[in-house]
XYZ file of C-alpha atoms in Angstrom:
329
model
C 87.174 142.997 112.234
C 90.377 144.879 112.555
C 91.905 146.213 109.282
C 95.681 147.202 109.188
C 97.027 150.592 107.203
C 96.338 148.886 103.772
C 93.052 148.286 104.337
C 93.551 144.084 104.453
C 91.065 142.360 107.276
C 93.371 140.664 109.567
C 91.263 137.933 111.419
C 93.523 135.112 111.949
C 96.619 134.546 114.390
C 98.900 131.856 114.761
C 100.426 130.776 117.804
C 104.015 129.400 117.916
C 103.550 127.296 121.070
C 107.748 126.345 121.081
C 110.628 126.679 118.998
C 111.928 122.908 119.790
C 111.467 120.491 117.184
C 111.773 116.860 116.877
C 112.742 116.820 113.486
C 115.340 118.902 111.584
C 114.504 119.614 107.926
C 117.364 120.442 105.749
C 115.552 124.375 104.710
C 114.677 124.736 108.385
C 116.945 123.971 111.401
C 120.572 122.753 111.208
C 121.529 119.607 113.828
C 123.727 121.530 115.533
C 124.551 124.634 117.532
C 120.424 125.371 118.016
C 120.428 127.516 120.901
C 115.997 127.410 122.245
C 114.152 129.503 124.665
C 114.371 128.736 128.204
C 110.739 127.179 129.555
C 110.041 130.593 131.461
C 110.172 132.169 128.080
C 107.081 130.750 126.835
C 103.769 132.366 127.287
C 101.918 129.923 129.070
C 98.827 128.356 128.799
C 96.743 130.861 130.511
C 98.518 134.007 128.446
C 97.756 132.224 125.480
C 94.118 132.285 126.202
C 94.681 136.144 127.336
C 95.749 136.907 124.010
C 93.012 134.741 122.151
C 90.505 136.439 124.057
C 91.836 139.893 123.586
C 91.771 138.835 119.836
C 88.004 137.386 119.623
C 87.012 140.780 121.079
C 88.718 142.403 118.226
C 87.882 140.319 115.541
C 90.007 137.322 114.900
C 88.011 134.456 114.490
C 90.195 131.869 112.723
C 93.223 130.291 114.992
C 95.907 127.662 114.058
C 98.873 126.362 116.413
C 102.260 126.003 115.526
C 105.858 125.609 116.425
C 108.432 124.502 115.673
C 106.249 121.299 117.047
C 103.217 122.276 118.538
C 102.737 118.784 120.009
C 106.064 119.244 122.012
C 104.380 121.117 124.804
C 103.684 118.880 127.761
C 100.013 121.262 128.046
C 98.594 121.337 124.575
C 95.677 119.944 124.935
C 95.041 122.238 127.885
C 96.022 125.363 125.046
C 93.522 123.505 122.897
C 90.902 123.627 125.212
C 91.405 126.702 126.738
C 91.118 128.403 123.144
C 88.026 126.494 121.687
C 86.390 127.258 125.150
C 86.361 130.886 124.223
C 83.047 132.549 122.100
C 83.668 133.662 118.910
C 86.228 131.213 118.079
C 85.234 130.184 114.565
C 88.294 127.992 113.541
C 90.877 126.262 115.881
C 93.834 124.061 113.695
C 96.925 122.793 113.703
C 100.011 122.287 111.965
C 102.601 119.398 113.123
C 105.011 116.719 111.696
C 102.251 114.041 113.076
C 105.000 111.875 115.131
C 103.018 112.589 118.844
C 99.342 112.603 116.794
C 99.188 108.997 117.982
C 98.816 109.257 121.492
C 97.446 112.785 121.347
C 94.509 113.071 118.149
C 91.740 111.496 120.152
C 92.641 113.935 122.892
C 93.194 116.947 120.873
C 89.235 116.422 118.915
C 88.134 116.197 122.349
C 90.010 119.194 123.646
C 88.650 121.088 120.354
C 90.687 121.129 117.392
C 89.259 120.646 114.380
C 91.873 119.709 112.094
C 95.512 119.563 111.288
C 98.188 119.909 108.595
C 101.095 117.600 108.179
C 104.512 118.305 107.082
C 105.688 115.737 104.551
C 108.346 115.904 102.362
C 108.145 112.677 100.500
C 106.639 109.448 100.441
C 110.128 107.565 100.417
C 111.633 106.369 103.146
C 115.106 107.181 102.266
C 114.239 110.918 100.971
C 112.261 111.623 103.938
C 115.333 110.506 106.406
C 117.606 113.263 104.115
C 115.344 115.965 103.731
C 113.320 115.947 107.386
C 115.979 113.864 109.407
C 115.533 112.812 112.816
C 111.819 111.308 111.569
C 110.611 108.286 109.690
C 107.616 107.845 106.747
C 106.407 105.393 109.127
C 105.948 107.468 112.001
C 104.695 110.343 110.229
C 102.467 108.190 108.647
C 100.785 106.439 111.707
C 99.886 110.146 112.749
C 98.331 111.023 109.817
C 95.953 107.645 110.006
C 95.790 108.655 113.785
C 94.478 112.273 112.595
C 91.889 111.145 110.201
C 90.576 108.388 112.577
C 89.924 110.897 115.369
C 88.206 113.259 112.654
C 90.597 116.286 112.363
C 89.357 116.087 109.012
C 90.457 117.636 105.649
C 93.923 116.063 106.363
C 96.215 118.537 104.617
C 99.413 117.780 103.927
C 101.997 120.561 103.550
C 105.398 119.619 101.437
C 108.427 121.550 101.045
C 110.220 120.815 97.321
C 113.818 121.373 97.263
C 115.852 121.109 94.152
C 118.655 117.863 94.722
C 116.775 116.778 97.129
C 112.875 115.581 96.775
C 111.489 117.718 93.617
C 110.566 114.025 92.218
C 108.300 113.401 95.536
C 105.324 115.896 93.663
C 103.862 113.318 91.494
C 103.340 110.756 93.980
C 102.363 113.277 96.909
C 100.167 114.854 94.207
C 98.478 111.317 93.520
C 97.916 110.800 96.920
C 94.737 112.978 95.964
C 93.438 110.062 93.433
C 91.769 108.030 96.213
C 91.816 110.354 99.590
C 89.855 113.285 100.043
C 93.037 115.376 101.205
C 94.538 118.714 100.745
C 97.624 118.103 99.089
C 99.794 121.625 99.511
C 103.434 122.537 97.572
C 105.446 125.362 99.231
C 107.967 127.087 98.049
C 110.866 127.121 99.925
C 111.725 130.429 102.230
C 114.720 131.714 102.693
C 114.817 132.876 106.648
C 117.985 133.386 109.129
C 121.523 132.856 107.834
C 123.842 129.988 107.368
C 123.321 126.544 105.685
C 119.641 126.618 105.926
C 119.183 129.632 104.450
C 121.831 128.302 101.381
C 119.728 125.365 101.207
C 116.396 127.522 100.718
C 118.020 130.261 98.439
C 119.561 127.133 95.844
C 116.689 124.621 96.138
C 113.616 126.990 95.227
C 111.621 125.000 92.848
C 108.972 127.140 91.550
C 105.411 126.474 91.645
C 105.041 126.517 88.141
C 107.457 123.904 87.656
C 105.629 121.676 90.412
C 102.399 121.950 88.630
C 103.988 121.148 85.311
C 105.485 118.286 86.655
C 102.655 116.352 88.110
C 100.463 117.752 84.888
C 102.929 115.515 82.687
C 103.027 112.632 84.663
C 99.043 112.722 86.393
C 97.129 114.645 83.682
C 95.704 118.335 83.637
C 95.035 120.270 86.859
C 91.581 122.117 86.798
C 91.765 125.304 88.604
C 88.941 125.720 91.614
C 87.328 128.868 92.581
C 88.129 130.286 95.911
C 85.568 130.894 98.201
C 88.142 132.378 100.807
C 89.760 135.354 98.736
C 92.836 135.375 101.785
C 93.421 131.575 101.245
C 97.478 131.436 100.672
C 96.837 127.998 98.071
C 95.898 128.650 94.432
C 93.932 125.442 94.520
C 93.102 122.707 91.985
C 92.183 119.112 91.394
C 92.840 116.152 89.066
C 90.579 114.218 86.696
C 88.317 112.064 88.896
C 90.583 112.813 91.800
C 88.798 113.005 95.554
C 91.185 115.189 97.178
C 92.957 118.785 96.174
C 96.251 119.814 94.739
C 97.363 122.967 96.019
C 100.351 125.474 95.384
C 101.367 128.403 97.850
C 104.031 130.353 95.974
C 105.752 133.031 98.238
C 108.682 133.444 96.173
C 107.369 133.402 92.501
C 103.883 134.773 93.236
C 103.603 136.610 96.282
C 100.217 136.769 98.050
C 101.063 140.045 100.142
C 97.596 141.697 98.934
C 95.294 139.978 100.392
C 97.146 138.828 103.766
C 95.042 138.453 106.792
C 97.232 136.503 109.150
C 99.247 137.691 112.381
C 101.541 135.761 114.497
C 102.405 135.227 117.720
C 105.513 134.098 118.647
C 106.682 131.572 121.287
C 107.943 134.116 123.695
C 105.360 136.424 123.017
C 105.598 138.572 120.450
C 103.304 139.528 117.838
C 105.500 139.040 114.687
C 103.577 141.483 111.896
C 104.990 139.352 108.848
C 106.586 136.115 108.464
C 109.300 137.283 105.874
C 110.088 140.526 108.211
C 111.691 141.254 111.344
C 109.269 143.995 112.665
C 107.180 142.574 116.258
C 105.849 144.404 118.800
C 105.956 142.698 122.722
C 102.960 141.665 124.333
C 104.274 139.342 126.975
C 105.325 142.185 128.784
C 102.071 143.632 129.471
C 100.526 139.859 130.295
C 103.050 139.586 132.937
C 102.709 143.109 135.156
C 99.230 141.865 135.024
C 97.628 143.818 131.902
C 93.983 143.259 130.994
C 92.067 142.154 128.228
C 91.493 145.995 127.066
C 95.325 146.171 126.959
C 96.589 143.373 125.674
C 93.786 144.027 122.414
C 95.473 147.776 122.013
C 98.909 145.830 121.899
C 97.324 143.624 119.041
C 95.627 146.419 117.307
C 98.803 148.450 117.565
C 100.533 145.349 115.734
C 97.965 144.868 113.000
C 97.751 148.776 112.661
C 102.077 148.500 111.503
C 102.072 145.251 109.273
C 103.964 145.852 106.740
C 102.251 145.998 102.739
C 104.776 143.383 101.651
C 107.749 141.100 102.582
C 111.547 141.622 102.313
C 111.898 139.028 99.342
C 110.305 141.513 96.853
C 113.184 144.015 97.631
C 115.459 141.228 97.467
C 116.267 141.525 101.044
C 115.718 138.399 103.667
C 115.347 137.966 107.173
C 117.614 138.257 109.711
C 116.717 138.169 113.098
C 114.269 135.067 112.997
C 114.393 131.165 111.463
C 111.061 129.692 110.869
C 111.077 127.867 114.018
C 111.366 130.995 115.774
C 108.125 132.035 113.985
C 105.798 129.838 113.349
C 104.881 129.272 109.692
């Protein structure tokens, strides 16, 4: 297993598949003046396979898609199955808004994945048209039944909390965990590119402290759980009686740098060595004059040997260059 200059393991990558999106969240993308790769751009199906079999032979064993939305790619399932084809693989996931899971969960199981997070904002129908635009709680919704029907089971759902806009939406998201055996995930907000977005991200952090004390009055006490999986991003808890989890990732206010063992790859192809920092090193130029395996796993080594001990935010610096999107949460 590969181990960068701090001494972390680094065994799981995350490919950005696209930086289209079918929904534009308020902290994320603006509705106007997006400028998106060009197709030829993208790695393609059978790079992306390159790379996650260039990482398997290093030592990555844990892979998760992403996007913007993953299930915007006319060839995902083909990604899917190309990747859980490959020995060594230990953990193939997703994360997606849900719209497409409909026509694509069956599919996708078949293919390989294994499970998939959901971004979801709110369980209002109003709040989720302001904050995620472009999408409805019904549509979201449907995917999520599609997901757990086809068995890309623990259904996690990921929700962003933004102050003046849907910081109410924890206690009900939160209770969600009552009667389903789901992951139920608060993130703090990120502050990436420039612009509105970026304003939006900066002036609506609500702090994971305050989340958690706001479902605690309203639900009851959360009971801490032990982590088996000492890299997990989530401090991790659950209610009284509840079936399902309650979780809290906290970039912002509590900062998990230390024990970071995630890399990403980026749309077009570029291993980016932390998601709150600009630094990435190329890869799909060596996939395209026809580099090997051996090559393309120095490329990734080099990247893992220069990621970074921490992000910009604890310098009080942001990024620049990239949006989420771009990256690939």
């Amino acid at each position: 297993m590969p181990r960068d200059g701090f001494g972390r393991e680094i065994d799981y990558l995350r490919f950005s598949l696209t930086d289209h999106c079918n929904l534009r969240c308020v902290y994320c993308m603006p509705e106007q003046g997006l400028r998106f790769l060009p197709a030829p751009d993208l790695l393609t199906a059978a790079e992306i396979e390159q790379v996650g079999r260039a990482a398997v032979a290093v030592g990555f064993r844990k892979f998760r898609l992403t996007g913007g939305e993953p299930t915007l790619r006319a060839d995902l399932v083909e990604i899917v199955a190309r990747l859980a084809r490959i020995p060594g693989v230990y953990d193939l996931s997703m994360t997606t808004n849900a719209i497409l899971l409909p026509r694509l969960a069956s599919d996708l199981k078949a293919a390989g994945l294994r499970r998939v997070n959901v971004h979801l904002d709110s369980l209002d129908p109003a709040r989720v048209a302001k904050v995620m635009r472009w999408g409805t709680l019904a549509d979201i919704w449907a995917g999520i039944e599609a997901a757990e029907e086809a068995g890309l089971v623990p259904i996690k759902l990921n929700a962003v909390l933004v102050r003046g806009f849907n910081e109410e939406d924890a206690v009900p998201l939160a209770a969600l965990t009552l009667e389903r055996p789901w992951h139920v995930r608060f993130i703090e907000t990120m502050p990436f590119g420039t612009g509105d977005t970026q304003q939006v991200a900066r002036g609506g952090l609500v702090r994971s402290t305050q989340t958690r004390t706001r479902i605690e009055e309203a639900l009851g006490p959360l009971t801490p759980l032990p982590s088996s999986d000492p890299a997990d991003e989530a401090r991790n808890h659950r209610l009284a009686g509840a079936r399902g989890i309650v979780g809290f990732i906290s970039p912002v206010s509590e900062p998990y740098c230390g024990t970071c063992n995630r890399m990403r790859l980026t749309a077009d192809g570029r291993f980016h060595l932390c998601l709150l920092n600009d630094d990435e090193v190329d890869v799909r130029a060596a996939l395209r004059r026809g580099g090997d395996l051996d090559e393309v796993a120095a490329i990734l080594l080099r990247a893992v040997a220069h990621k970074p001990v921490g992000h910009r935010l604890a310098i009080g610096r942001f990024t620049e260059e990239r949006q989420m999107f771009q990256i690939g949460g």
